[in-house]
C-alpha cells in the first residue's frame, strides 16, 4: 500500500499540534483510497477530551461519532477516513503503551507528531495490526513509509 500525504495537510496538522501545546492535539485525516494508494487530502482537528491532555488524548465522543457517521456520506464524494493523528508535546514520535492499548485495528493509518524538538517536528506513520488469534492483545503499530506530495 502506498501512502501519500499532501504537503499542505502535513503543515496544517503540525500547526494544529503546535497551537495546542502544552497539551496533546488529536484529529482525523481524510482522503481518497484508490486501488492500493491512500492519498490524504485534509485534516480535521478534534477536541482532546482526555483527563490528562498533557500526556494523553481521547477524542471528544460526539465529534468522533460525527466523523464516523459522516464517513458514509464522504465515501460517496470520494473522501473517507484514512487515519488519525495525535501529538507528543515532549516525547518522541513512537507509540506509548497507552497508544498501543487504545488503537483500533480497523484504521488504515496512525500518525504521531513529536514536538520534543520544537524547531524540528518529527512525524511518524504507523499501520495498526492485530495478529490473528490475538484479540485480547494490544494492537501492534508497524512503521509505515509515506511520501509527501503536492
Ligand atoms: Zn501518544
mmCIF file of C-alpha atoms and ligand atoms in Angstrom:
data_model
loop_
_atom_site.group_PDB
_atom_site.id
_atom_site.type_symbol
_atom_site.label_atom_id
_atom_site.label_comp_id
_atom_site.label_asym_id
_atom_site.label_seq_id
_atom_site.Cartn_x
_atom_site.Cartn_y
_atom_site.Cartn_z
ATOM 1 C CA UNK A 1 0.000 0.000 0.000
ATOM 2 C CA UNK A 2 1.292 3.461 -0.959
ATOM 3 C CA UNK A 3 0.553 6.294 1.441
ATOM 4 C CA UNK A 4 0.689 9.872 0.219
ATOM 5 C CA UNK A 5 0.044 12.975 2.266
ATOM 6 C CA UNK A 6 -0.222 16.413 0.761
ATOM 7 C CA UNK A 7 2.347 18.925 1.987
ATOM 8 C CA UNK A 8 -0.348 21.421 2.913
ATOM 9 C CA UNK A 9 -2.145 18.837 5.080
ATOM 10 C CA UNK A 10 1.074 17.911 6.817
ATOM 11 C CA UNK A 11 1.855 21.530 7.646
ATOM 12 C CA UNK A 12 -1.687 22.199 8.888
ATOM 13 C CA UNK A 13 -1.516 19.093 11.078
ATOM 14 C CA UNK A 14 1.768 20.254 12.596
ATOM 15 C CA UNK A 15 0.357 23.757 13.071
ATOM 16 C CA UNK A 16 -2.621 22.288 14.970
ATOM 17 C CA UNK A 17 -0.251 20.296 17.203
ATOM 18 C CA UNK A 18 1.862 23.403 17.905
ATOM 19 C CA UNK A 19 -1.181 25.559 18.618
ATOM 20 C CA UNK A 20 -2.406 23.185 21.334
ATOM 21 C CA UNK A 21 0.829 22.963 23.317
ATOM 22 C CA UNK A 22 1.393 22.096 26.145
ATOM 23 C CA UNK A 23 -1.440 19.631 25.512
ATOM 24 C CA UNK A 24 -1.645 16.792 23.052
ATOM 25 C CA UNK A 25 -3.526 17.585 19.866
ATOM 26 C CA UNK A 26 -5.610 14.985 18.038
ATOM 27 C CA UNK A 27 -7.709 14.676 14.938
ATOM 28 C CA UNK A 28 -8.505 12.722 11.816
ATOM 29 C CA UNK A 29 -7.102 12.578 8.294
ATOM 30 C CA UNK A 30 -9.394 12.224 5.283
ATOM 31 C CA UNK A 31 -8.747 11.499 1.664
ATOM 32 C CA UNK A 32 -9.040 9.063 -1.209
ATOM 33 C CA UNK A 33 -8.386 5.352 -1.402
ATOM 34 C CA UNK A 34 -7.746 4.292 -4.999
ATOM 35 C CA UNK A 35 -6.531 0.773 -5.759
ATOM 36 C CA UNK A 36 -3.508 0.414 -3.484
ATOM 37 C CA UNK A 37 -2.865 4.120 -2.854
ATOM 38 C CA UNK A 38 -4.100 6.196 0.058
ATOM 39 C CA UNK A 39 -3.910 9.921 -0.568
ATOM 40 C CA UNK A 40 -4.524 12.115 2.454
ATOM 41 C CA UNK A 41 -6.125 15.374 1.388
ATOM 42 C CA UNK A 42 -7.326 17.041 4.563
ATOM 43 C CA UNK A 43 -7.068 17.049 8.341
ATOM 44 C CA UNK A 44 -9.850 17.708 10.828
ATOM 45 C CA UNK A 45 -8.739 18.625 14.365
ATOM 46 C CA UNK A 46 -10.880 17.115 17.146
ATOM 47 C CA UNK A 47 -11.156 18.188 20.778
ATOM 48 C CA UNK A 48 -8.873 16.298 23.149
ATOM 49 C CA UNK A 49 -11.225 15.196 25.927
ATOM 50 C CA UNK A 50 -8.636 13.278 27.968
ATOM 51 C CA UNK A 51 -8.470 13.859 31.724
ATOM 52 C CA UNK A 52 -4.728 14.477 31.440
ATOM 53 C CA UNK A 53 -4.307 16.080 27.992
ATOM 54 C CA UNK A 54 -0.627 16.836 28.766
ATOM 55 C CA UNK A 55 0.208 13.161 28.304
ATOM 56 C CA UNK A 56 -2.752 11.510 26.609
ATOM 57 C CA UNK A 57 -5.547 12.053 24.163
ATOM 58 C CA UNK A 58 -9.120 10.921 23.776
ATOM 59 C CA UNK A 59 -11.393 12.153 21.025
ATOM 60 C CA UNK A 60 -14.429 14.072 22.124
ATOM 61 C CA UNK A 61 -17.050 11.366 21.765
ATOM 62 C CA UNK A 62 -19.633 13.441 19.926
ATOM 63 C CA UNK A 63 -17.129 14.806 17.400
ATOM 64 C CA UNK A 64 -15.714 11.316 16.789
ATOM 65 C CA UNK A 65 -19.170 9.811 16.270
ATOM 66 C CA UNK A 66 -19.981 12.554 13.793
ATOM 67 C CA UNK A 67 -16.798 11.718 11.836
ATOM 68 C CA UNK A 68 -17.731 8.012 11.754
ATOM 69 C CA UNK A 69 -21.327 8.757 10.860
ATOM 70 C CA UNK A 70 -20.361 11.128 8.051
ATOM 71 C CA UNK A 71 -17.883 8.642 6.624
ATOM 72 C CA UNK A 72 -20.694 7.074 4.592
ATOM 73 C CA UNK A 73 -21.547 10.438 3.063
ATOM 74 C CA UNK A 74 -17.922 11.238 2.335
ATOM 75 C CA UNK A 75 -17.346 7.873 0.682
ATOM 76 C CA UNK A 76 -19.821 8.865 -1.991
ATOM 77 C CA UNK A 77 -17.854 12.079 -2.523
ATOM 78 C CA UNK A 78 -14.659 10.051 -2.808
ATOM 79 C CA UNK A 79 -13.296 11.024 0.605
ATOM 80 C CA UNK A 80 -13.083 8.764 3.601
ATOM 81 C CA UNK A 81 -11.469 8.370 6.970
ATOM 82 C CA UNK A 82 -7.876 7.326 6.285
ATOM 83 C CA UNK A 83 -6.201 7.887 9.610
ATOM 84 C CA UNK A 84 -5.940 9.620 12.939
ATOM 85 C CA UNK A 85 -3.168 11.753 14.381
ATOM 86 C CA UNK A 86 -2.087 12.984 17.763
ATOM 87 C CA UNK A 87 0.907 14.789 19.149
ATOM 88 C CA UNK A 88 3.538 14.109 21.777
ATOM 89 C CA UNK A 89 4.438 17.526 23.221
ATOM 90 C CA UNK A 90 7.628 16.307 24.906
ATOM 91 C CA UNK A 91 8.163 12.698 23.777
ATOM 92 C CA UNK A 92 9.375 11.113 20.566
ATOM 93 C CA UNK A 93 7.249 10.009 17.622
ATOM 94 C CA UNK A 94 6.858 6.470 18.923
ATOM 95 C CA UNK A 95 3.658 4.893 20.272
ATOM 96 C CA UNK A 96 3.274 4.875 24.054
ATOM 97 C CA UNK A 97 1.853 1.853 25.895
ATOM 98 C CA UNK A 98 -1.436 3.771 26.152
ATOM 99 C CA UNK A 99 -1.402 4.410 22.404
ATOM 100 C CA UNK A 100 -0.975 0.710 21.658
ATOM 101 C CA UNK A 101 -3.674 -0.280 24.142
ATOM 102 C CA UNK A 102 -6.240 2.109 22.649
ATOM 103 C CA UNK A 103 -5.628 1.842 18.909
ATOM 104 C CA UNK A 104 -8.337 0.479 16.655
ATOM 105 C CA UNK A 105 -7.132 -2.205 14.243
ATOM 106 C CA UNK A 106 -9.594 -1.184 11.505
ATOM 107 C CA UNK A 107 -7.800 2.121 10.995
ATOM 108 C CA UNK A 108 -5.652 2.367 7.828
ATOM 109 C CA UNK A 109 -3.024 4.752 9.253
ATOM 110 C CA UNK A 110 -1.989 6.167 12.616
ATOM 111 C CA UNK A 111 0.227 9.259 12.871
ATOM 112 C CA UNK A 112 2.252 10.692 15.724
ATOM 113 C CA UNK A 113 3.724 14.201 15.660
ATOM 114 C CA UNK A 114 6.565 14.774 18.103
ATOM 115 C CA UNK A 115 7.236 18.335 19.233
ATOM 116 C CA UNK A 116 10.026 17.336 21.617
ATOM 117 C CA UNK A 117 12.336 19.414 19.426
ATOM 118 C CA UNK A 118 10.186 22.466 18.756
ATOM 119 C CA UNK A 119 12.338 23.575 15.822
ATOM 120 C CA UNK A 120 12.098 20.284 14.043
ATOM 121 C CA UNK A 121 8.837 18.343 14.480
ATOM 122 C CA UNK A 122 9.045 14.631 13.730
ATOM 123 C CA UNK A 123 6.140 12.846 12.078
ATOM 124 C CA UNK A 124 5.890 9.089 12.024
ATOM 125 C CA UNK A 125 3.170 6.974 10.441
ATOM 126 C CA UNK A 126 2.135 3.510 11.557
ATOM 127 C CA UNK A 127 -0.184 0.763 10.421
ATOM 128 C CA UNK A 128 -2.293 -0.794 13.186
ATOM 129 C CA UNK A 129 -2.140 -4.542 13.024
ATOM 130 C CA UNK A 130 -3.640 -7.187 15.283
ATOM 131 C CA UNK A 131 -2.218 -10.653 14.689
ATOM 132 C CA UNK A 132 -4.892 -13.280 14.001
ATOM 133 C CA UNK A 133 -5.988 -15.017 17.179
ATOM 134 C CA UNK A 134 -4.676 -12.205 19.376
ATOM 135 C CA UNK A 135 -7.960 -10.421 20.006
ATOM 136 C CA UNK A 136 -7.071 -9.846 23.661
ATOM 137 C CA UNK A 137 -3.663 -8.343 22.837
ATOM 138 C CA UNK A 138 -2.957 -4.665 22.152
ATOM 139 C CA UNK A 139 -2.546 -3.745 18.503
ATOM 140 C CA UNK A 140 0.886 -3.664 17.020
ATOM 141 C CA UNK A 141 1.752 -0.380 15.347
ATOM 142 C CA UNK A 142 4.014 -1.234 12.439
ATOM 143 C CA UNK A 143 6.116 1.543 10.889
ATOM 144 C CA UNK A 144 4.609 2.820 7.646
ATOM 145 C CA UNK A 145 6.532 4.588 4.884
ATOM 146 C CA UNK A 146 4.804 7.575 3.283
ATOM 147 C CA UNK A 147 5.565 10.213 0.711
ATOM 148 C CA UNK A 148 4.794 13.907 0.809
ATOM 149 C CA UNK A 149 3.123 15.138 -2.370
ATOM 150 C CA UNK A 150 1.642 18.247 -3.923
HETATM 151 ZN ZN1 LIG B 1 0.659 9.015 22.054
#
